[in-house]
Coordinates of C-alpha atoms in Angstrom, one line a residue:
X1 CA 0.0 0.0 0.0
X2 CA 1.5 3.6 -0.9
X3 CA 1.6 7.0 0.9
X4 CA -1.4 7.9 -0.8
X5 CA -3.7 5.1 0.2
X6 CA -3.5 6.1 3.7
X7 CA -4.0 9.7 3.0
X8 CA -7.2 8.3 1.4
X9 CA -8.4 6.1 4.0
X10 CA -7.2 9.0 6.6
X11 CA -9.4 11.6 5.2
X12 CA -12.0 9.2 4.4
X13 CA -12.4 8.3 8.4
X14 CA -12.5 12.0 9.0
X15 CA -15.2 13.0 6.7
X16 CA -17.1 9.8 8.3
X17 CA -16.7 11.3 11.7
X18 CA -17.7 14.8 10.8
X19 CA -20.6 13.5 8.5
X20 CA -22.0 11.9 12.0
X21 CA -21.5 14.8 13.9
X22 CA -23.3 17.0 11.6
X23 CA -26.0 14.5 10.6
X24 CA -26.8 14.0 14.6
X25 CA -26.1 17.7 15.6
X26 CA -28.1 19.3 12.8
X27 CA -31.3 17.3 13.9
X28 CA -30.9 18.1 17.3
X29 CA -30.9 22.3 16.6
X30 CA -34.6 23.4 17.2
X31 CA -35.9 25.2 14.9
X32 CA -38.4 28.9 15.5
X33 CA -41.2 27.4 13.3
X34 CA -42.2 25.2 16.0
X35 CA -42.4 28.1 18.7
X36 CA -45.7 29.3 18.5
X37 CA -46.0 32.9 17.5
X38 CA -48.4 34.2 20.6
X39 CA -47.3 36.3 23.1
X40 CA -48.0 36.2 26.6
X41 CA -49.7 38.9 28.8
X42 CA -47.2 42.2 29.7
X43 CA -44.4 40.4 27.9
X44 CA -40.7 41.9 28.8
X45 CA -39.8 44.6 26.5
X46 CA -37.3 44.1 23.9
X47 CA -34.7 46.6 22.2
X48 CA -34.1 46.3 18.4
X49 CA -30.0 47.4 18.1
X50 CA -28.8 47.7 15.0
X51 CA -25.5 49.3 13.8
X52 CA -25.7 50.4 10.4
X53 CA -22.4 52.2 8.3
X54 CA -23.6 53.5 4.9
X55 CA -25.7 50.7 4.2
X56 CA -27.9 52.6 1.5
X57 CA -28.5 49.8 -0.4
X58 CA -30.4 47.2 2.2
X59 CA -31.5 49.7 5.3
X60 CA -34.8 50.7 4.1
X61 CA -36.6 47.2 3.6
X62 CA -34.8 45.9 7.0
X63 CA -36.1 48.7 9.0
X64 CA -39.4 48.1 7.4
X65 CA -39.2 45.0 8.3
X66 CA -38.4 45.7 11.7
X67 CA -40.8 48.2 12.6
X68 CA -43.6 46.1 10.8
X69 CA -42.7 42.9 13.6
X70 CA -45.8 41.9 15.6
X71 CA -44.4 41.6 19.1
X72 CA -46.4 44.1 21.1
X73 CA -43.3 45.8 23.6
X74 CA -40.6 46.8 21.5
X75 CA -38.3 50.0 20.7
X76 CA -35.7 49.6 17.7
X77 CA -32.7 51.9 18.4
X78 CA -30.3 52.4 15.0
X79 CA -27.2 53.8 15.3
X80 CA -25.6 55.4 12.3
X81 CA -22.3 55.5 12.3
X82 CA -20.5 57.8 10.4
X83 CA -22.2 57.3 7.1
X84 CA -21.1 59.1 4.2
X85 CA -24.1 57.6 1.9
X86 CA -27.7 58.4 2.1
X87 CA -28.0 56.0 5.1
X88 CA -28.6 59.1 7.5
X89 CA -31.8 60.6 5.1
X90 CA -33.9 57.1 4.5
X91 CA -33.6 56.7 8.4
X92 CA -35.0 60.0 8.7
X93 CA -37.5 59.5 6.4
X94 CA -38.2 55.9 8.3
X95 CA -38.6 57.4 11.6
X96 CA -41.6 59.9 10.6
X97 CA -45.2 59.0 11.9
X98 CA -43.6 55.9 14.2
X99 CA -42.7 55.4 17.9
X100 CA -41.1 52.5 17.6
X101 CA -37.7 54.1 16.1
X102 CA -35.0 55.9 17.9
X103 CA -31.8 56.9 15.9
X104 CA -28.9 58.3 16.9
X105 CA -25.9 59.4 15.1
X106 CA -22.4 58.9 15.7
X107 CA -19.8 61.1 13.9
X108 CA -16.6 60.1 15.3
X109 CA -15.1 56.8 16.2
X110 CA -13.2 56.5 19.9
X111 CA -9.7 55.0 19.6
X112 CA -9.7 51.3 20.3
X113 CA -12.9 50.3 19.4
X114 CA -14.4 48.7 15.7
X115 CA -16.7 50.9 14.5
X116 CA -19.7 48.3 14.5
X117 CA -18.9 47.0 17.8
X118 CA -19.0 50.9 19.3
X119 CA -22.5 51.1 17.8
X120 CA -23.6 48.2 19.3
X121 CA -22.5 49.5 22.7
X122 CA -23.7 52.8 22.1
X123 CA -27.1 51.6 21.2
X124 CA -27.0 49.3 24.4
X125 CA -26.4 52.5 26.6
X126 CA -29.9 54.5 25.9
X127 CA -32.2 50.9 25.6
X128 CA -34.9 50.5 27.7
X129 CA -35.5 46.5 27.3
X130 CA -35.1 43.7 29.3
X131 CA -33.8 42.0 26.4
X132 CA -31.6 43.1 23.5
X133 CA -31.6 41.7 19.8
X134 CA -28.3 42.8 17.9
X135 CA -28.9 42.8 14.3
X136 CA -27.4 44.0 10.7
X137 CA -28.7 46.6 9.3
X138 CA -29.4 44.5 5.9
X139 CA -31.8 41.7 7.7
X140 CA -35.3 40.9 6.9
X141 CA -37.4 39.6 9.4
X142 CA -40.9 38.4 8.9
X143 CA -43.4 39.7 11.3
X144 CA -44.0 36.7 14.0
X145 CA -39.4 36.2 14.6
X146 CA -39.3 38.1 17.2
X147 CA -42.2 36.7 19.0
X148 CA -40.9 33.3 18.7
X149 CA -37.8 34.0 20.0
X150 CA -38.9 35.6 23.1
X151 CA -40.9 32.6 23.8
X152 CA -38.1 30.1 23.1
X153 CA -35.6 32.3 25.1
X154 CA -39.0 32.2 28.1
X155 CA -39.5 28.5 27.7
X156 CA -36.0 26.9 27.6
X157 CA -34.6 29.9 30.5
X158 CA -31.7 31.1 28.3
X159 CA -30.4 34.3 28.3
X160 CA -29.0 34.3 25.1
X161 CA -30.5 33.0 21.7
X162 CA -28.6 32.9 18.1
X163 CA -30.9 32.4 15.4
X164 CA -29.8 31.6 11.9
X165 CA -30.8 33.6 8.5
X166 CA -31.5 32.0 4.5
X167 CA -29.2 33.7 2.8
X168 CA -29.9 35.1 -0.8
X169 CA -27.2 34.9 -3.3
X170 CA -27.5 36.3 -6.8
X171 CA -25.8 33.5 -8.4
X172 CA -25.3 29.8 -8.5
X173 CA -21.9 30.0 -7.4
X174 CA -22.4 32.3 -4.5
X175 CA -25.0 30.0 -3.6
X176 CA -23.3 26.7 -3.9
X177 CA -20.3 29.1 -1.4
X178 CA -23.0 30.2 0.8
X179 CA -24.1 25.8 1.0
X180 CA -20.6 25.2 1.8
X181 CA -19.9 27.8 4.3
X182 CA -22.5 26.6 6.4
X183 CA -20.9 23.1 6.7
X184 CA -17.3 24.8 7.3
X185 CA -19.0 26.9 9.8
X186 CA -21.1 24.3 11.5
X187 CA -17.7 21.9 12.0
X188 CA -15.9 25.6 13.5
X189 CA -18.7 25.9 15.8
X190 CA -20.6 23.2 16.3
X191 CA -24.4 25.2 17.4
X192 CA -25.5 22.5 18.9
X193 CA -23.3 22.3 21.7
X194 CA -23.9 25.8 22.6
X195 CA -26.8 24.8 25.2
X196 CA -24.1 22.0 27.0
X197 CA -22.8 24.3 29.8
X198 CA -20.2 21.2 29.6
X199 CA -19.0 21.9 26.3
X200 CA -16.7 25.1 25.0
X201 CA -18.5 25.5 21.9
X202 CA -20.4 28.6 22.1
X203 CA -22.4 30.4 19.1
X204 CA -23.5 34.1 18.0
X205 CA -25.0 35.3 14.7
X206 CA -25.1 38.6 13.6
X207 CA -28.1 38.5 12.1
X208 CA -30.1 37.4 15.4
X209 CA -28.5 37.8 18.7
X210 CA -30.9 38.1 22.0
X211 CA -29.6 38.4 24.6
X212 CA -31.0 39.4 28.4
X213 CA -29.6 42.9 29.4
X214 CA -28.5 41.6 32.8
X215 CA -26.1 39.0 31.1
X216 CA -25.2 41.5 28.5
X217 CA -24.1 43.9 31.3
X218 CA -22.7 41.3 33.4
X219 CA -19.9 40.0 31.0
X220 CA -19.0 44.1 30.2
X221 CA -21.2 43.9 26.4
X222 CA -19.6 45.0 23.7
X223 CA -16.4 46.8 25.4
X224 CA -14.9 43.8 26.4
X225 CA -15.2 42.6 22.3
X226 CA -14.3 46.4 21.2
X227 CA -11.6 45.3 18.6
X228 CA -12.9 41.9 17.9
X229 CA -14.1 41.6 14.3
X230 CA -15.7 38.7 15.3
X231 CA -17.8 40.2 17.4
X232 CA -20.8 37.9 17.4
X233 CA -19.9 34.6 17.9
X234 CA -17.3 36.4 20.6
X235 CA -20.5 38.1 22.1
X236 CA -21.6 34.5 22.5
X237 CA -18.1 33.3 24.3
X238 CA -18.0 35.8 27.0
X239 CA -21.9 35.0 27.5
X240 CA -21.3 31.4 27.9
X241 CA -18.1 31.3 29.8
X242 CA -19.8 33.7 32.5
X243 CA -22.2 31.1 33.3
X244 CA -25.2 32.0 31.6
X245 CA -27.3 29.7 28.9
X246 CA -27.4 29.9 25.4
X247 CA -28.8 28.0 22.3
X248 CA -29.0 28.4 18.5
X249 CA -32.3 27.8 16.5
X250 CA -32.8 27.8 12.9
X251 CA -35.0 30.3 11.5
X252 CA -34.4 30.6 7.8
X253 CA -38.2 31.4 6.9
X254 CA -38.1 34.7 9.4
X255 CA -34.8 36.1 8.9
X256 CA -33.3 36.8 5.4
X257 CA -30.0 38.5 4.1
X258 CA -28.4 39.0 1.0
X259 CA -25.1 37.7 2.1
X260 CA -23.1 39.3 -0.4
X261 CA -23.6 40.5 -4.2
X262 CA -20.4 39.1 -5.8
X263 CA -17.3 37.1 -5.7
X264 CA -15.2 39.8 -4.9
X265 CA -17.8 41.0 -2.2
X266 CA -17.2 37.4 -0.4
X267 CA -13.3 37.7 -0.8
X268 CA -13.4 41.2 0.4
X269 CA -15.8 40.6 3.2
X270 CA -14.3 37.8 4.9
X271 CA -11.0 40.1 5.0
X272 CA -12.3 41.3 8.4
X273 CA -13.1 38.0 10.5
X274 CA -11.1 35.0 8.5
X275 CA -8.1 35.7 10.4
X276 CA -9.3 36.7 13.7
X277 CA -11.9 33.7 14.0
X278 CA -8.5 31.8 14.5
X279 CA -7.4 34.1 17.0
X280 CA -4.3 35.5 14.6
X281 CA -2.9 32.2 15.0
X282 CA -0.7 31.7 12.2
X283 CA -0.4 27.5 13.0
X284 CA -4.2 27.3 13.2
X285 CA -4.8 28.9 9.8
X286 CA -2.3 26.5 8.2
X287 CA -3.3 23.6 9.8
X288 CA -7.1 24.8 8.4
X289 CA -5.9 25.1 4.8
X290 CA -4.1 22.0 5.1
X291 CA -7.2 19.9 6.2
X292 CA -9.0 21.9 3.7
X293 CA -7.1 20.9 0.7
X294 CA -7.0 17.3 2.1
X295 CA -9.9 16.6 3.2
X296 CA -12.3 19.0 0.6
X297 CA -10.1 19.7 -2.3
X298 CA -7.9 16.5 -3.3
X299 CA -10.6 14.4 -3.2
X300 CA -12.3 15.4 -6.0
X301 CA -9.2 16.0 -8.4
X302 CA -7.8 12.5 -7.1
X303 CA -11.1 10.7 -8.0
X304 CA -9.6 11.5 -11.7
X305 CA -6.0 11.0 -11.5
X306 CA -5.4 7.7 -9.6
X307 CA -6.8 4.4 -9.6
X308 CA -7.2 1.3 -8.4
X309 CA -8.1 1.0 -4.4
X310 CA -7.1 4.4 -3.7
X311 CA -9.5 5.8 -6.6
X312 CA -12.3 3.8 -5.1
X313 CA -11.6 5.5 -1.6
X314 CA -11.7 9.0 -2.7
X315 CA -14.8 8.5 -4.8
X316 CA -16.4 7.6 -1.6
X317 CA -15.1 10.5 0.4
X318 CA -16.5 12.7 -2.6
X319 CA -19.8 11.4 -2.6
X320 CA -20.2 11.2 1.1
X321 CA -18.8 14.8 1.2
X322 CA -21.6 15.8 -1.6
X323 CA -24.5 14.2 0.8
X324 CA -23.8 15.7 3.5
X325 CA -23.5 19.2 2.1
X326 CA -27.3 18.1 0.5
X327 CA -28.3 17.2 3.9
X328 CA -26.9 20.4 5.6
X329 CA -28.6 22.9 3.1
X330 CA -32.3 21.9 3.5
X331 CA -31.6 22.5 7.6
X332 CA -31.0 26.5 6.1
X333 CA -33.1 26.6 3.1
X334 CA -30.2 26.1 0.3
X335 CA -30.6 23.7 -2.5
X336 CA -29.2 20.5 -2.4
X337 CA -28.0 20.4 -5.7
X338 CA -25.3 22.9 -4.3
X339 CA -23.4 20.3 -2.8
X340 CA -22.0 19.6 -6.3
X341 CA -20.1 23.3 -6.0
X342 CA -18.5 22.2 -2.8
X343 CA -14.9 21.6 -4.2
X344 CA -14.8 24.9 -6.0
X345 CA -16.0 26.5 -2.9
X346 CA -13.7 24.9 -0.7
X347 CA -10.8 25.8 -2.8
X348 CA -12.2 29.8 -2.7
X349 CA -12.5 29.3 1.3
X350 CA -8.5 28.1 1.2
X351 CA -7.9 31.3 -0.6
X352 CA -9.8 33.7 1.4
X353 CA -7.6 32.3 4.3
X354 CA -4.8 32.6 3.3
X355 CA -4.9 35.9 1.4
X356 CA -6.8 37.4 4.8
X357 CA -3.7 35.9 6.5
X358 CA -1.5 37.5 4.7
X359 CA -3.1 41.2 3.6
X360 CA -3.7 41.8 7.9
X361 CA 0.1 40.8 8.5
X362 CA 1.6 42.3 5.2
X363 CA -0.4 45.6 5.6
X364 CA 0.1 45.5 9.6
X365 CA -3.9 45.4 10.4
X366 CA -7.5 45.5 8.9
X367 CA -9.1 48.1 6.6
X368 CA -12.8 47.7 7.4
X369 CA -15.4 50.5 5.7
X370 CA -12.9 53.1 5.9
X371 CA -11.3 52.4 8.9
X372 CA -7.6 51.2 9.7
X373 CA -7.4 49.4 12.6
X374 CA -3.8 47.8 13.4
X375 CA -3.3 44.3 13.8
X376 CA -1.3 44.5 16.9
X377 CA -4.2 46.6 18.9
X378 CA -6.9 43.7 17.4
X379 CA -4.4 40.8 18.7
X380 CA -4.6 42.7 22.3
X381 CA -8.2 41.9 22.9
X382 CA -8.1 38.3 23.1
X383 CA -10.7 36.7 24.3

């Protein structure tokens, strides 16, 4: 037997393992559709907070979105920071005839913080609720989310809730990277582990994060994450390793986002968090790309080039890698049929880390909407 027929059976045994460990974890995430969408008499109050940097483009239909939600005690607090676009104007025109919507305006940016992540905070500071949601400013929700959550949050006693989005894509491709980022993403952070107070997994989502205002408080909010770019899945850490409960649900039919418009969006997007979701660690993001081209890439180009035993072997791992992309998707309504991009998408992932890698230590930090923010500052807050 040569070198390459134990690579083959060695990645085949590891996409076996991690096909069972999505397979059983993805079934055991609850999902909002089964929450029913009633709210109880004088439920808790519930601030919207959502940091939004010239984000012309989206803001109008989430806001809309937001301030059409059916959950009786509300108040939506957005934050503009220091748009330069028309952002400013439609929240103006938004916030005429309703009660619901508080802006406020921020023009400069304190040193050491991420502009988003000083929103967030500031937003925080003048809220009234009991809970907090921290959103993007480009999310649509349907009417009954909120109302769900609350209840699910009520039901299982968490203090803090991560829902997941549908994301739209324009294209096939984007959509067949979108089926296979949510596999990657799953592996990274395995959601379903998030309610074990046993476990170290831990989850936030951007798009949906509720959490109580006492635990928000508690763990410092978003100064303690003020230079993480990461800063909601890291708003998950702190809640979680300060005692308090958490758990994800899926909620793809209330919450919707256009993820991002183009390949080059993806590639320039993912310059922010690729690097610091390994915590700068050079080793880590190796060892990542390694596994990556392994265990996601070689598969598929061996299944051509080699035969005999070693052929058969990686045609397996490439088929069972293809159904378990299938079987992720439906959990986040994608198409199966994506599952066929997953090579190609794979191989752009390797990219993106390594080229995000490499721009924050070649350039000495992150350029994020405008803003430098050195790499040795966003390496101090570790958490």
């Amino acid at each position: 037997m040569n070198f390459l027929f134990w690579i083959a059976l060695a990645s085949l045994v590891l996409i076996i393992l991690a096909a069972i460990e999505l397979f059983i974890g993805n079934r055991s995430v609850k999902a909002l559709r089964d929450v029913s969408p009633e709210t109880v008499l004088n439920p808790q109050r519930v601030s919207i907070i959502v940091a939004a940097r010239n984000e012309q483009r989206n803001i109008r239909a989430a806001i809309t979105s937001l301030l059409s939600l059916s959950y009786p005690n509300y108040e939506l607090i957005v934050v503009n920071d220091r748009s330069e676009d028309d952002t400013g104007k439609i929240l103006a025109e938004l916030s005429t005839g309703t009660s619901h919507l508080k802006i406020i305006h921020i023009e400069v940016l304190p040193p050491g913080w991420l502009g988003k992540n000083h929103a967030l905070w500031a937003g925080s500071h003048v809220s009234t609720g009991e809970l907090f949601l921290f959103t993007d400013a480009d999310i649509i929700m349907e009417s009954t989310v909120l109302s769900r959550a609350v209840n699910f949050i009520n039901m299982n006693r968490l203090d803090h809730l991560a829902a997941t989005p549908s994301m739209k894509m324009p294209n096939t491709f984007l959509g067949m990277f979108g089926a296979a980022f949510i596999v990657i993403f799953s592996l990274f952070a395995r959601p379903w582990k998030a309610r074990d107070t046993k476990s170290r997994f831990h989850i936030g989502i951007g798009a949906f994060n509720l959490v109580s205002a006492h635990a928000y408080r508690k763990v410092g909010g978003h100064e303690t994450i003020r230079l993480r770019p990461d800063d909601d899945i890291k708003l998950g850490k702190i809640i979680k390793s300060a005692g308090f409960r958490q758990d994800a649900a899926y909620a793809p039919e209330f919450l919707a986002v256009e993820w991002y418009s183009s390949i080059g969006e993806v590639i320039k997007g993912l310059e922010k968090n690729a690097f610091s979701g390994a915590d700068y660690n050079i080793p880590l993001v190796l060892a990542g790309v390694i596994f990556h081209i392994l265990c996601s890439v070689w598969p598929f180009v061996a299944v051509f080039i080699l035969s005999g035993w070693t052929q058969i072997i990686y045609i397996t791992t490439a088929l069972l890698i293809m159904l378990t992309v299938a079987d992720c998707a439906r959990f986040h309504h994608s198409r199966s049929w994506y599952a066929v991009g997953y090579p190609l998408s794979a191989a752009l992932f390797v990219y993106i880390l390594l080229r995000t890698m490499l721009l924050n230590i070649l350039q000495g930090g992150i350029r994020w909407r405008g803003t430098f923010y050195p790499l040795k500052e966003l390496k101090a807050n570790r958490i």
